[in-house]
Amino acid sequence: MANLTDDKRIKVEKVSFSYSSEDDTAAKPPKKALDGISLQIGKGSYTAITGPNGSGKSTLAKLIDILEMPDEGRIVVFGKDTSSEDSFWDVRRKCSIIFQNPDNQIVGTTVEEDVAFGPENLGVPTAELRERVDKALKDVGLYEYRTRPSSALSGGQKQKLAIAGALAMHPDILIMDESTAMLDPHSRQEVLEIVEAMRIRDELTLITITHDMTEAARCDRILVIKDGRVALEGTPSEVFSQKELIEEMSLVLPVEYSFAYKIAEMSKGTLSAEDLKGRDSLKLACARELKKIKADMVPGTKRKERKAQDEVIMSVKALSYSYDEGKTFAIEDIDLDVHKGEILVLAGRSGCGKTTLITHFNGILKAQKGSVTVNGIDTSDKKNVMKIRQKVGLVFQYPEYQLFDETVYKDICFGLKRWSVPEKEFPDRVDKACKMTGFKTEYLEKSPFDLSGGQQRRAAIAGVLVMEPDILVMDEPGAGLDPTGRKSMFDMISRLRDSGVTVIIVSHNMDDSAIVADRVCYMRRGRIVKVGRPEEMFCGKENEFNIPRPYITEFALEVADLAGIPGYASCGDFTPEGEALALAAYYAGGDHHDR
């Protein structure tokens, strides 16, 4: 890296940046989002930038693309100083950035118009423009939707649209800011393979800002940012060999690395730098260390029993819905019972109908065919809408965008006022909702827009919980959160379930889903494929319906095959450590260690 000339690298030199606010004073200056950060990224490289929420990752991306300017320091992009007016358009043409929330960058009325917007503004000739748009849409799997309104796409499809718009610009630098967070595992793999192939074919410089360490492990180099500075950098094997340091920064290792470390811990072995070089080398290392494990080396394990719930609180019968007058169905012939006091995860690929289904649960969409009833109340009857919405709280993707009032307290109380709840009940209800979400009451008099992203999400959820719903529906609650924030979010969801709230989650993340869910409902092309407990959905060698398994479960099964245990089909608790314990216990308890 040090031998590269300036026109072959992105250089960030001692850069500082702060977001100003009305509360800033000389005595209390704003906190620095970036604090003297320095780094270099080589042309044509594949770099992951990771770190806790609020560490400065997205701010750095904006500075490279000249969406913001440094307060101090200097940034040079392939020989062009971003502080120079003469460099502005050169840099902007070279660099495309895809943000975390696609709604913030979709401008076209239809899908193809949106993809055409960028290159059209660069004056790309009509024939080439058509070719670019069609190719970008085919690359991300949206070509058949090209004439649809952008607003009619699902959240995951909008992410793909934003990616297509960036690809159509033919950039030299592509920055992906959590741009796969809303995609299902299959679509995420597709998109990553597309941009990775482009990087090699077109010498694209690819920068991914991500909390997904498994995604970071695909890169050539990882930069870990904390408090606005680079805290750790190196190849994936160099970074992930520093297990304790990663954990100190409230991050987590990729699940296959955690699995391997647990196997090595039980075998009393060690993992070399060669072992840590990637998924294939980790599998070999795990198989090697597994064969050293005897029965007395495996701690006792016990699967956490999931309490079966029988009482039906919501019933969906023969439900179908079409956005185009019956030409195609977003959901079709859905039958589903939701049990009181359970966590039910709705899973499936982007566009399979999950969001359409949940918007029927509190009467936002009315059933065109079939019915949805909550405690026997029909959601499609207009007379019941107010009752239903008091019983069913709906938290959309990015719930922080539901905040709007002068203070957090007023925002949380908005629903209480609308439903004419006596004002004397407000303080107790707000306090209870804050405790359930872990929101600090000392922030109640602050503007919601002065909170961090994680605090905003908790405040928005508190604004739903304050209505004391029987059912809470959450669309991708963990999206965009760092590992600590995501764990905290799912811990909160488990506490809600334990307090008697029925929780329905829409999620693409099979690993999170398997850990937290009492039952999983998997959808495909608007229909339900299978409903069952996580162990019924994901364990076993046979996979009749080709339902994606948690990443760690697939890894454990591959290690078992490599170690000569082809019949292994059981699961642990769907955590890396739990899966490692389950496999080790199975191996050591049988006749496998002589093979």
Coordinates of C-alpha atoms in Angstrom, one line a residue:
M1 CA 0.0 0.0 0.0
A2 CA 2.8 2.4 0.9
N3 CA 4.3 2.1 -2.6
L4 CA 1.2 3.2 -4.4
T5 CA 1.1 6.5 -6.1
D6 CA -1.6 9.1 -5.2
D7 CA -3.6 8.3 -8.4
K8 CA -3.8 4.6 -7.3
R9 CA -5.3 5.1 -3.8
I10 CA -7.7 6.9 -1.6
K11 CA -5.8 8.8 1.1
V12 CA -7.5 10.1 4.3
E13 CA -5.0 12.2 6.3
K14 CA -5.7 13.4 9.9
V15 CA -9.4 14.1 9.1
S16 CA -11.8 15.4 11.7
F17 CA -15.5 16.1 11.3
S18 CA -18.4 17.1 13.6
Y19 CA -22.1 17.5 13.1
S20 CA -23.2 20.8 14.5
S21 CA -26.4 21.4 16.4
E22 CA -28.2 24.3 18.1
D23 CA -27.0 23.1 21.5
D24 CA -23.4 23.5 20.7
T25 CA -21.4 26.0 22.8
A26 CA -17.8 26.9 23.3
A27 CA -18.0 25.1 26.7
K28 CA -19.7 22.1 25.1
P29 CA -18.5 21.7 21.5
P30 CA -20.1 18.9 19.4
K31 CA -18.7 15.4 19.7
K32 CA -16.4 14.6 16.8
A33 CA -17.8 11.9 14.4
L34 CA -14.3 11.5 13.0
D35 CA -11.3 12.5 15.2
G36 CA -8.0 12.8 13.3
I37 CA -8.5 9.6 11.3
S38 CA -5.9 8.5 8.7
L39 CA -6.1 5.6 6.3
Q40 CA -5.4 4.4 2.7
I41 CA -7.4 2.3 0.4
G42 CA -5.8 1.0 -2.8
K43 CA -7.4 1.2 -6.2
G44 CA -9.2 -2.0 -7.2
S45 CA -9.1 -3.3 -3.6
Y46 CA -12.0 -4.8 -1.6
T47 CA -12.2 -3.1 1.8
A48 CA -14.7 -3.6 4.7
I49 CA -15.2 -0.8 7.2
T50 CA -16.8 -2.0 10.4
G51 CA -17.3 -0.8 14.0
P52 CA -20.0 0.0 16.5
N53 CA -22.9 2.3 15.7
G54 CA -21.9 5.9 15.9
S55 CA -18.2 5.2 15.3
G56 CA -18.0 7.4 12.1
K57 CA -18.2 4.8 9.3
S58 CA -21.0 6.4 7.3
T59 CA -19.5 9.9 7.9
L60 CA -16.2 8.7 6.3
A61 CA -18.1 7.4 3.3
K62 CA -19.8 10.8 2.9
L63 CA -16.5 12.6 3.0
I64 CA -14.9 10.4 0.4
D65 CA -17.9 11.1 -1.9
I66 CA -17.8 14.9 -1.1
L67 CA -21.3 14.8 0.4
E68 CA -19.6 16.5 3.4
M69 CA -16.3 18.3 3.8
P70 CA -13.7 17.7 6.6
D71 CA -13.4 20.3 9.4
E72 CA -9.7 19.4 9.5
G73 CA -7.4 17.2 7.4
R74 CA -7.3 16.2 3.8
I75 CA -8.8 13.5 1.5
V76 CA -7.3 12.6 -1.9
V77 CA -9.3 10.3 -4.2
F78 CA -7.1 8.9 -7.0
G79 CA -5.0 12.0 -7.1
K80 CA -7.9 14.5 -6.8
D81 CA -8.0 16.6 -3.6
T82 CA -11.7 16.7 -2.5
S83 CA -11.3 20.2 -1.1
S84 CA -10.6 21.6 -4.6
E85 CA -13.6 22.9 -6.6
D86 CA -11.9 21.6 -9.8
S87 CA -12.0 18.1 -8.4
F88 CA -15.6 18.0 -7.3
W89 CA -17.3 16.5 -10.4
D90 CA -14.3 14.3 -11.2
V91 CA -14.6 12.6 -7.8
R92 CA -18.4 12.5 -7.9
R93 CA -18.3 10.8 -11.3
K94 CA -15.8 8.2 -10.0
C95 CA -17.7 7.4 -6.8
S96 CA -21.2 5.9 -6.2
I97 CA -22.6 5.4 -2.7
I98 CA -25.5 3.2 -1.7
F99 CA -27.0 4.2 1.6
Q100 CA -28.5 2.0 4.3
N101 CA -32.1 3.2 3.6
P102 CA -33.0 3.0 -0.1
D103 CA -36.0 5.3 0.3
N104 CA -33.5 8.1 0.8
Q105 CA -32.1 7.8 -2.7
I106 CA -35.0 6.6 -4.9
V107 CA -36.2 9.5 -7.1
G108 CA -37.8 7.9 -10.2
T109 CA -41.5 7.2 -10.6
T110 CA -40.9 3.8 -12.1
V111 CA -38.1 1.3 -11.5
E112 CA -36.4 1.9 -14.9
E113 CA -36.7 5.7 -14.6
D114 CA -34.9 5.6 -11.2
V115 CA -32.0 3.5 -12.6
A116 CA -31.7 5.9 -15.6
F117 CA -31.7 9.0 -13.4
G118 CA -27.9 9.1 -12.7
P119 CA -26.4 8.2 -16.0
E120 CA -29.0 10.4 -17.8
N121 CA -27.8 13.4 -15.8
L122 CA -24.2 12.6 -16.9
G123 CA -25.4 12.9 -20.6
V124 CA -25.1 9.2 -21.4
P125 CA -26.5 8.6 -25.0
T126 CA -30.0 7.1 -25.2
A127 CA -28.9 3.8 -26.7
E128 CA -26.2 3.3 -24.1
L129 CA -28.6 4.5 -21.4
R130 CA -31.1 1.8 -22.3
E131 CA -28.3 -0.9 -22.3
R132 CA -27.0 0.3 -18.9
V133 CA -30.5 0.3 -17.3
D134 CA -31.4 -3.1 -18.6
K135 CA -28.1 -4.7 -17.6
A136 CA -28.2 -3.2 -14.1
L137 CA -31.8 -4.4 -13.5
K138 CA -31.0 -7.9 -14.8
D139 CA -27.9 -8.0 -12.5
V140 CA -30.0 -7.4 -9.4
G141 CA -33.0 -9.5 -10.5
L142 CA -35.4 -6.6 -11.0
Y143 CA -35.7 -6.6 -14.8
E144 CA -39.3 -8.0 -14.8
Y145 CA -40.3 -5.1 -12.5
R146 CA -38.8 -2.4 -14.7
T147 CA -42.2 -0.7 -15.4
R148 CA -43.6 -0.9 -11.9
P149 CA -43.9 2.1 -9.7
S150 CA -40.8 2.3 -7.4
S151 CA -43.1 2.8 -4.4
A152 CA -44.8 -0.6 -5.0
L153 CA -41.5 -2.5 -4.3
S154 CA -40.8 -4.3 -1.0
G155 CA -38.1 -3.0 1.3
G156 CA -35.6 -5.6 0.0
Q157 CA -36.5 -4.9 -3.7
K158 CA -35.9 -1.1 -3.0
Q159 CA -32.4 -2.0 -1.8
K160 CA -31.8 -3.9 -5.0
L161 CA -33.1 -0.9 -7.0
A162 CA -30.7 1.5 -5.2
I163 CA -27.8 -0.9 -6.0
A164 CA -28.9 -1.1 -9.7
G165 CA -28.9 2.7 -9.9
A166 CA -25.3 2.8 -8.6
L167 CA -24.2 0.1 -11.0
A168 CA -25.7 1.9 -14.0
M169 CA -23.3 4.8 -13.2
H170 CA -20.3 2.6 -14.1
P171 CA -18.3 4.0 -11.1
D172 CA -14.7 3.5 -10.3
I173 CA -15.5 3.4 -6.6
L174 CA -18.6 1.8 -5.1
I175 CA -19.3 2.3 -1.4
M176 CA -22.0 0.1 0.0
D177 CA -23.3 1.5 3.4
E178 CA -25.1 -1.5 4.9
S179 CA -26.7 -1.9 1.5
T180 CA -27.3 -5.6 1.9
A181 CA -28.9 -5.3 5.4
M182 CA -32.5 -5.6 4.1
L183 CA -31.8 -8.4 1.7
D184 CA -32.6 -12.1 2.3
P185 CA -29.6 -14.5 2.3
H186 CA -30.0 -15.6 -1.3
S187 CA -30.4 -12.0 -2.6
R188 CA -27.4 -10.8 -0.5
Q189 CA -25.3 -13.6 -1.9
E190 CA -26.4 -12.7 -5.5
V191 CA -25.7 -8.9 -5.0
L192 CA -22.3 -9.5 -3.4
E193 CA -21.3 -11.9 -6.2
I194 CA -22.4 -9.3 -8.8
V195 CA -20.3 -6.4 -7.3
E196 CA -17.3 -8.7 -6.6
A197 CA -17.3 -9.8 -10.2
M198 CA -17.5 -6.2 -11.3
R199 CA -14.6 -5.3 -9.1
I200 CA -12.4 -7.9 -10.9
R201 CA -13.7 -7.2 -14.4
D202 CA -13.7 -3.4 -14.2
E203 CA -11.0 -2.8 -11.5
L204 CA -13.7 -1.4 -9.3
T205 CA -12.6 -0.2 -5.9
L206 CA -15.2 -1.7 -3.6
I207 CA -15.8 -0.5 0.0
T208 CA -18.4 -2.1 2.1
I209 CA -19.6 -0.6 5.4
T210 CA -21.1 -3.4 7.4
H211 CA -21.9 -4.8 10.8
D212 CA -22.1 -8.3 9.2
M213 CA -18.7 -9.8 10.0
T214 CA -19.3 -12.8 7.7
E215 CA -19.7 -10.3 4.9
A216 CA -16.5 -8.5 6.1
A217 CA -14.6 -11.8 6.0
R218 CA -15.1 -11.8 2.2
C219 CA -12.9 -8.7 1.8
D220 CA -9.2 -8.4 1.2
R221 CA -8.8 -5.9 4.1
I222 CA -10.8 -4.8 7.1
L223 CA -10.7 -1.5 8.9
V224 CA -12.3 -1.4 12.3
I225 CA -13.3 2.2 13.4
K226 CA -14.1 3.2 16.9
D227 CA -14.7 6.7 18.3
G228 CA -13.8 8.2 14.9
R229 CA -10.4 6.6 14.5
V230 CA -9.0 3.3 13.1
A231 CA -8.7 0.9 16.0
L232 CA -7.7 -2.2 14.1
E233 CA -6.8 -3.0 10.5
G234 CA -5.5 -5.9 8.5
T235 CA -6.5 -9.0 6.5
P236 CA -9.5 -10.9 7.8
S237 CA -7.2 -13.5 9.3
E238 CA -5.1 -10.8 11.0
V239 CA -8.2 -9.0 12.4
F240 CA -10.1 -12.1 13.5
S241 CA -7.1 -13.6 15.2
Q242 CA -7.5 -10.8 17.8
K243 CA -10.6 -12.3 19.4
E244 CA -10.4 -10.5 22.7
L245 CA -9.8 -7.1 21.1
I246 CA -12.8 -7.6 18.8
E247 CA -15.0 -8.4 21.7
E248 CA -13.7 -5.4 23.7
M249 CA -15.0 -3.2 20.9
S250 CA -18.5 -4.7 21.3
L251 CA -18.2 -6.5 18.0
V252 CA -18.5 -10.2 17.3
L253 CA -16.5 -12.6 15.2
P254 CA -18.1 -14.1 12.1
V255 CA -20.0 -17.2 13.3
E256 CA -17.7 -19.7 11.6
Y257 CA -14.7 -18.2 13.5
S258 CA -16.5 -18.3 16.8
F259 CA -17.4 -21.9 16.0
A260 CA -13.8 -22.8 15.3
Y261 CA -12.5 -21.1 18.4
K262 CA -15.0 -23.1 20.5
I263 CA -13.9 -26.4 18.9
A264 CA -10.2 -25.5 19.5
E265 CA -11.0 -24.7 23.1
M266 CA -12.5 -28.1 23.7
S267 CA -9.7 -29.9 21.8
K268 CA -7.0 -27.9 23.7
G269 CA -5.6 -27.0 20.3
T270 CA -4.8 -23.7 18.6
L271 CA -5.8 -22.1 15.4
S272 CA -2.9 -20.9 13.1
A273 CA -2.9 -17.9 10.8
E274 CA -3.3 -20.4 8.0
D275 CA -6.4 -21.9 9.7
L276 CA -8.0 -18.4 9.9
K277 CA -7.7 -17.5 6.2
G278 CA -11.3 -18.3 5.3
R279 CA -14.3 -20.5 5.4
D280 CA -12.6 -23.5 3.7
S281 CA -9.5 -23.4 5.9
L282 CA -11.6 -23.0 9.0
K283 CA -13.7 -26.1 8.1
L284 CA -10.5 -28.1 7.7
A285 CA -9.2 -26.8 11.0
C286 CA -12.5 -27.7 12.8
A287 CA -12.5 -31.2 11.3
R288 CA -8.9 -31.7 12.5
E289 CA -9.5 -30.4 16.0
L290 CA -12.8 -32.3 16.3
K291 CA -11.0 -35.6 16.0
K292 CA -9.0 -34.8 19.1
I293 CA -12.1 -34.4 21.3
K294 CA -13.1 -37.1 23.8
A295 CA -16.3 -37.4 25.7
D296 CA -14.9 -35.9 28.9
M297 CA -13.7 -32.8 27.1
V298 CA -17.2 -31.7 26.1
P299 CA -19.2 -29.6 28.7
G300 CA -22.7 -30.7 29.3
T301 CA -25.3 -29.1 27.0
K302 CA -29.0 -28.8 27.3
R303 CA -31.2 -27.3 24.6
K304 CA -33.4 -24.5 25.9
E305 CA -36.9 -25.8 25.8
R306 CA -39.4 -23.6 24.0
K307 CA -42.7 -23.4 25.7
A308 CA -45.5 -24.5 23.4
Q309 CA -48.4 -22.1 23.1
D310 CA -51.9 -23.2 22.1
E311 CA -54.2 -20.3 22.5
V312 CA -54.9 -18.6 19.2
I313 CA -54.8 -14.8 19.4
M314 CA -54.8 -14.0 15.6
S315 CA -56.2 -16.2 12.8
V316 CA -55.6 -15.7 9.1
K317 CA -57.9 -17.7 6.8
A318 CA -57.6 -18.1 3.0
L319 CA -56.2 -14.5 2.7
S320 CA -55.2 -13.2 -0.7
Y321 CA -54.3 -9.7 -1.9
S322 CA -53.4 -8.2 -5.3
Y323 CA -52.0 -4.8 -6.1
D324 CA -53.0 -5.0 -9.8
E325 CA -56.7 -6.1 -9.7
G326 CA -56.0 -9.8 -9.6
K327 CA -53.4 -10.1 -12.4
T328 CA -50.8 -11.2 -9.8
F329 CA -51.1 -11.9 -6.1
A330 CA -48.7 -10.5 -3.5
I331 CA -50.1 -13.1 -1.1
E332 CA -52.4 -15.9 -1.9
D333 CA -54.5 -18.3 0.1
I334 CA -52.7 -17.7 3.4
D335 CA -53.7 -19.8 6.4
L336 CA -51.9 -19.0 9.7
D337 CA -52.7 -19.1 13.4
V338 CA -50.7 -16.9 15.7
H339 CA -50.5 -18.2 19.3
K340 CA -50.8 -15.9 22.3
G341 CA -47.4 -15.2 24.0
E342 CA -45.2 -16.5 21.3
I343 CA -42.5 -15.0 19.1
L344 CA -43.4 -15.8 15.5
V345 CA -40.8 -15.0 12.8
L346 CA -42.0 -14.5 9.2
A347 CA -39.1 -15.3 6.9
G348 CA -38.6 -15.5 3.1
R349 CA -37.0 -13.8 0.2
S350 CA -37.5 -10.1 -0.6
G351 CA -40.9 -9.6 -2.3
C352 CA -42.4 -12.9 -1.1
G353 CA -45.3 -11.1 0.6
K354 CA -44.2 -10.7 4.2
T355 CA -44.9 -6.9 4.5
T356 CA -48.1 -7.2 2.6
L357 CA -49.2 -9.9 5.1
I358 CA -48.4 -7.9 8.2
T359 CA -50.1 -4.8 6.9
H360 CA -53.4 -6.8 7.1
F361 CA -52.8 -7.5 10.8
N362 CA -54.0 -4.0 12.0
G363 CA -56.2 -3.0 9.1
I364 CA -53.8 -0.9 7.0
L365 CA -54.8 -3.2 4.1
K366 CA -58.3 -4.7 4.0
A367 CA -58.7 -8.4 2.9
Q368 CA -59.8 -8.7 -0.7
K369 CA -60.4 -12.4 -0.1
G370 CA -60.3 -14.3 3.1
S371 CA -60.1 -12.9 6.6
V372 CA -57.9 -11.8 9.5
T373 CA -59.3 -11.8 13.0
V374 CA -57.7 -10.7 16.2
N375 CA -59.4 -12.2 19.3
G376 CA -62.4 -12.8 17.1
I377 CA -62.6 -9.2 15.7
D378 CA -62.5 -9.0 11.9
T379 CA -59.8 -6.4 10.8
S380 CA -61.6 -5.7 7.5
D381 CA -64.6 -4.1 9.1
K382 CA -64.1 -0.3 9.3
K383 CA -66.0 -0.2 12.6
N384 CA -63.3 -2.4 14.2
V385 CA -60.2 -0.5 13.0
M386 CA -59.7 1.6 16.2
K387 CA -60.1 -1.5 18.4
I388 CA -57.7 -3.5 16.2
R389 CA -55.0 -0.8 16.2
Q390 CA -55.1 -0.7 20.0
K391 CA -54.6 -4.4 20.1
V392 CA -52.0 -4.7 17.3
G393 CA -49.0 -2.4 17.3
L394 CA -47.0 -2.2 14.1
V395 CA -43.3 -1.1 14.0
F396 CA -42.1 -0.5 10.4
Q397 CA -38.6 -0.9 9.0
Y398 CA -36.5 2.0 10.4
P399 CA -39.1 3.0 13.1
E400 CA -37.0 6.1 13.9
Y401 CA -38.5 7.7 10.8
Q402 CA -41.9 7.6 12.6
L403 CA -40.6 10.2 15.1
F404 CA -41.8 13.8 14.5
D405 CA -42.7 15.7 17.7
E406 CA -41.0 18.4 19.7
T407 CA -39.8 16.1 22.5
V408 CA -39.4 12.4 22.9
Y409 CA -42.1 12.4 25.7
K410 CA -44.6 14.1 23.4
D411 CA -43.8 11.7 20.6
I412 CA -44.4 8.7 22.8
C413 CA -47.6 10.2 24.1
F414 CA -49.1 10.9 20.7
G415 CA -51.1 7.7 20.4
L416 CA -52.4 8.1 24.0
K417 CA -53.8 11.5 23.1
R418 CA -55.3 10.2 19.9
W419 CA -57.1 7.4 21.7
S420 CA -58.2 9.7 24.5
V421 CA -56.4 7.9 27.3
P422 CA -56.7 10.0 30.5
E423 CA -53.6 12.3 30.8
K424 CA -53.0 11.2 34.4
E425 CA -52.0 7.8 33.0
F426 CA -49.4 9.2 30.7
P427 CA -46.4 9.2 33.1
D428 CA -46.8 5.6 34.3
R429 CA -47.4 4.3 30.8
V430 CA -44.4 6.2 29.4
D431 CA -42.2 5.0 32.2
K432 CA -43.3 1.4 31.7
A433 CA -42.7 1.6 27.9
C434 CA -39.3 3.0 28.4
K435 CA -38.3 0.2 30.8
M436 CA -39.5 -2.4 28.3
T437 CA -37.4 -0.9 25.5
G438 CA -34.4 0.1 27.7
F439 CA -34.8 3.8 26.7
K440 CA -33.3 6.1 29.3
T441 CA -36.0 8.4 30.8
E442 CA -33.4 11.2 31.2
Y443 CA -33.7 11.7 27.4
L444 CA -37.5 12.2 27.4
E445 CA -37.3 16.0 27.2
K446 CA -34.8 15.9 24.4
S447 CA -35.7 16.4 20.7
P448 CA -36.0 12.9 19.1
F449 CA -33.7 14.2 16.4
D450 CA -30.8 14.8 18.9
L451 CA -30.7 11.1 19.8
S452 CA -28.4 8.5 18.4
G453 CA -29.9 6.0 15.9
G454 CA -30.2 3.2 18.5
Q455 CA -31.9 5.6 20.9
Q456 CA -34.3 6.8 18.2
R457 CA -35.3 3.2 17.4
R458 CA -36.1 2.5 21.1
A459 CA -38.1 5.7 21.5
A460 CA -40.1 4.8 18.4
I461 CA -40.9 1.3 19.7
A462 CA -41.8 2.8 23.1
G463 CA -44.3 5.0 21.2
V464 CA -46.0 1.8 20.1
L465 CA -45.7 -0.2 23.4
V466 CA -47.2 2.7 25.4
M467 CA -50.5 1.7 23.8
E468 CA -50.1 -1.6 25.6
P469 CA -50.9 -3.8 22.5
D470 CA -51.6 -7.5 22.8
I471 CA -49.6 -8.1 19.6
L472 CA -46.4 -6.3 18.5
V473 CA -45.5 -6.6 14.8
M474 CA -41.9 -5.6 13.9
D475 CA -40.5 -5.4 10.4
E476 CA -36.7 -6.1 10.4
P477 CA -36.1 -4.8 14.0
G478 CA -32.4 -5.6 13.9
A479 CA -31.6 -4.0 10.5
G480 CA -28.7 -1.5 10.6
L481 CA -27.8 -2.2 14.2
D482 CA -24.3 -3.2 15.3
P483 CA -23.9 -6.6 17.1
T484 CA -24.4 -5.1 20.6
G485 CA -27.5 -3.2 19.5
R486 CA -28.9 -6.2 17.7
K487 CA -28.4 -8.4 20.7
S488 CA -30.0 -5.8 22.9
M489 CA -33.0 -5.5 20.5
F490 CA -33.6 -9.2 20.5
D491 CA -33.2 -9.5 24.3
M492 CA -35.9 -6.8 24.6
I493 CA -38.1 -8.8 22.3
S494 CA -37.7 -11.9 24.4
R495 CA -38.6 -9.9 27.5
L496 CA -41.7 -8.6 25.8
R497 CA -42.7 -12.2 25.0
D498 CA -42.0 -13.2 28.7
S499 CA -44.3 -10.3 29.8
G500 CA -47.2 -11.7 27.8
V501 CA -46.9 -9.7 24.5
T502 CA -47.2 -11.7 21.3
V503 CA -44.4 -10.7 19.0
I504 CA -44.4 -11.1 15.2
I505 CA -41.1 -10.4 13.5
V506 CA -40.3 -10.0 9.8
S507 CA -36.7 -11.0 9.3
H508 CA -34.2 -12.0 6.7
N509 CA -31.6 -13.1 9.2
M510 CA -32.0 -16.8 9.7
D511 CA -29.4 -16.9 12.5
D512 CA -31.2 -14.3 14.6
S513 CA -34.6 -15.9 13.8
A514 CA -33.6 -19.4 14.9
I515 CA -32.3 -18.2 18.2
V516 CA -35.2 -15.9 19.2
A517 CA -38.2 -17.6 17.6
D518 CA -40.7 -19.9 19.1
R519 CA -42.0 -20.7 15.6
V520 CA -40.9 -19.7 12.1
C521 CA -43.2 -19.2 9.1
Y522 CA -41.4 -19.4 5.8
M523 CA -43.0 -17.8 2.7
R524 CA -42.2 -18.1 -1.0
R525 CA -44.0 -16.3 -3.9
G526 CA -46.9 -15.1 -1.7
R527 CA -47.6 -18.5 -0.1
I528 CA -46.7 -20.2 3.1
V529 CA -44.2 -23.0 2.6
K530 CA -43.9 -24.3 6.1
V531 CA -44.5 -23.4 9.7
G532 CA -42.7 -25.0 12.7
R533 CA -40.3 -24.7 15.6
P534 CA -36.7 -23.7 14.6
E535 CA -35.4 -27.2 15.1
E536 CA -38.2 -28.5 12.9
M537 CA -37.4 -26.0 10.2
F538 CA -33.6 -26.1 10.2
C539 CA -32.3 -29.4 11.7
G540 CA -31.9 -32.6 9.8
K541 CA -30.1 -33.6 6.6
E542 CA -33.2 -33.5 4.5
N543 CA -34.5 -30.1 3.4
E544 CA -37.7 -30.9 1.5
F545 CA -38.7 -27.3 0.8
N546 CA -35.2 -25.9 0.3
I547 CA -35.6 -23.4 3.1
P548 CA -32.4 -21.5 3.8
R549 CA -30.8 -22.6 7.1
P550 CA -28.9 -20.4 9.5
Y551 CA -25.4 -19.8 8.3
I552 CA -23.9 -21.5 11.4
T553 CA -26.0 -24.6 10.9
E554 CA -24.8 -25.0 7.3
F555 CA -21.3 -24.6 8.5
A556 CA -21.6 -27.2 11.2
L557 CA -23.1 -29.7 8.8
E558 CA -20.2 -29.1 6.3
V559 CA -17.7 -29.6 9.1
A560 CA -19.5 -32.9 10.1
D561 CA -19.2 -34.2 6.5
L562 CA -15.5 -33.2 6.3
A563 CA -14.9 -35.0 9.7
G564 CA -16.5 -38.2 8.4
I565 CA -19.8 -37.8 10.2
P566 CA -22.2 -37.7 7.2
G567 CA -25.1 -38.8 9.3
Y568 CA -24.9 -35.8 11.6
A569 CA -28.2 -34.0 11.4
S570 CA -28.9 -32.5 14.9
C571 CA -28.6 -28.9 16.0
G572 CA -27.4 -27.0 19.0
D573 CA -29.1 -23.8 20.1
F574 CA -28.2 -22.0 16.8
T575 CA -25.4 -20.0 18.4
P576 CA -21.8 -20.7 17.1
E577 CA -20.8 -22.0 20.6
G578 CA -24.0 -24.1 20.9
E579 CA -23.6 -25.7 17.5
A580 CA -19.9 -26.5 18.3
L581 CA -20.9 -28.1 21.6
A582 CA -23.6 -30.2 19.9
L583 CA -21.4 -31.4 17.1
A584 CA -18.5 -32.2 19.6
A585 CA -20.9 -34.1 21.9
Y586 CA -22.3 -36.1 19.0
Y587 CA -18.8 -37.0 17.7
A588 CA -17.3 -37.8 21.1
G589 CA -20.3 -39.9 22.1
G590 CA -20.2 -42.2 19.1
D591 CA -17.6 -44.3 17.3
H592 CA -16.2 -41.5 15.2
H593 CA -12.9 -40.5 16.7
D594 CA -11.0 -43.5 15.3
R595 CA -11.9 -42.6 11.7

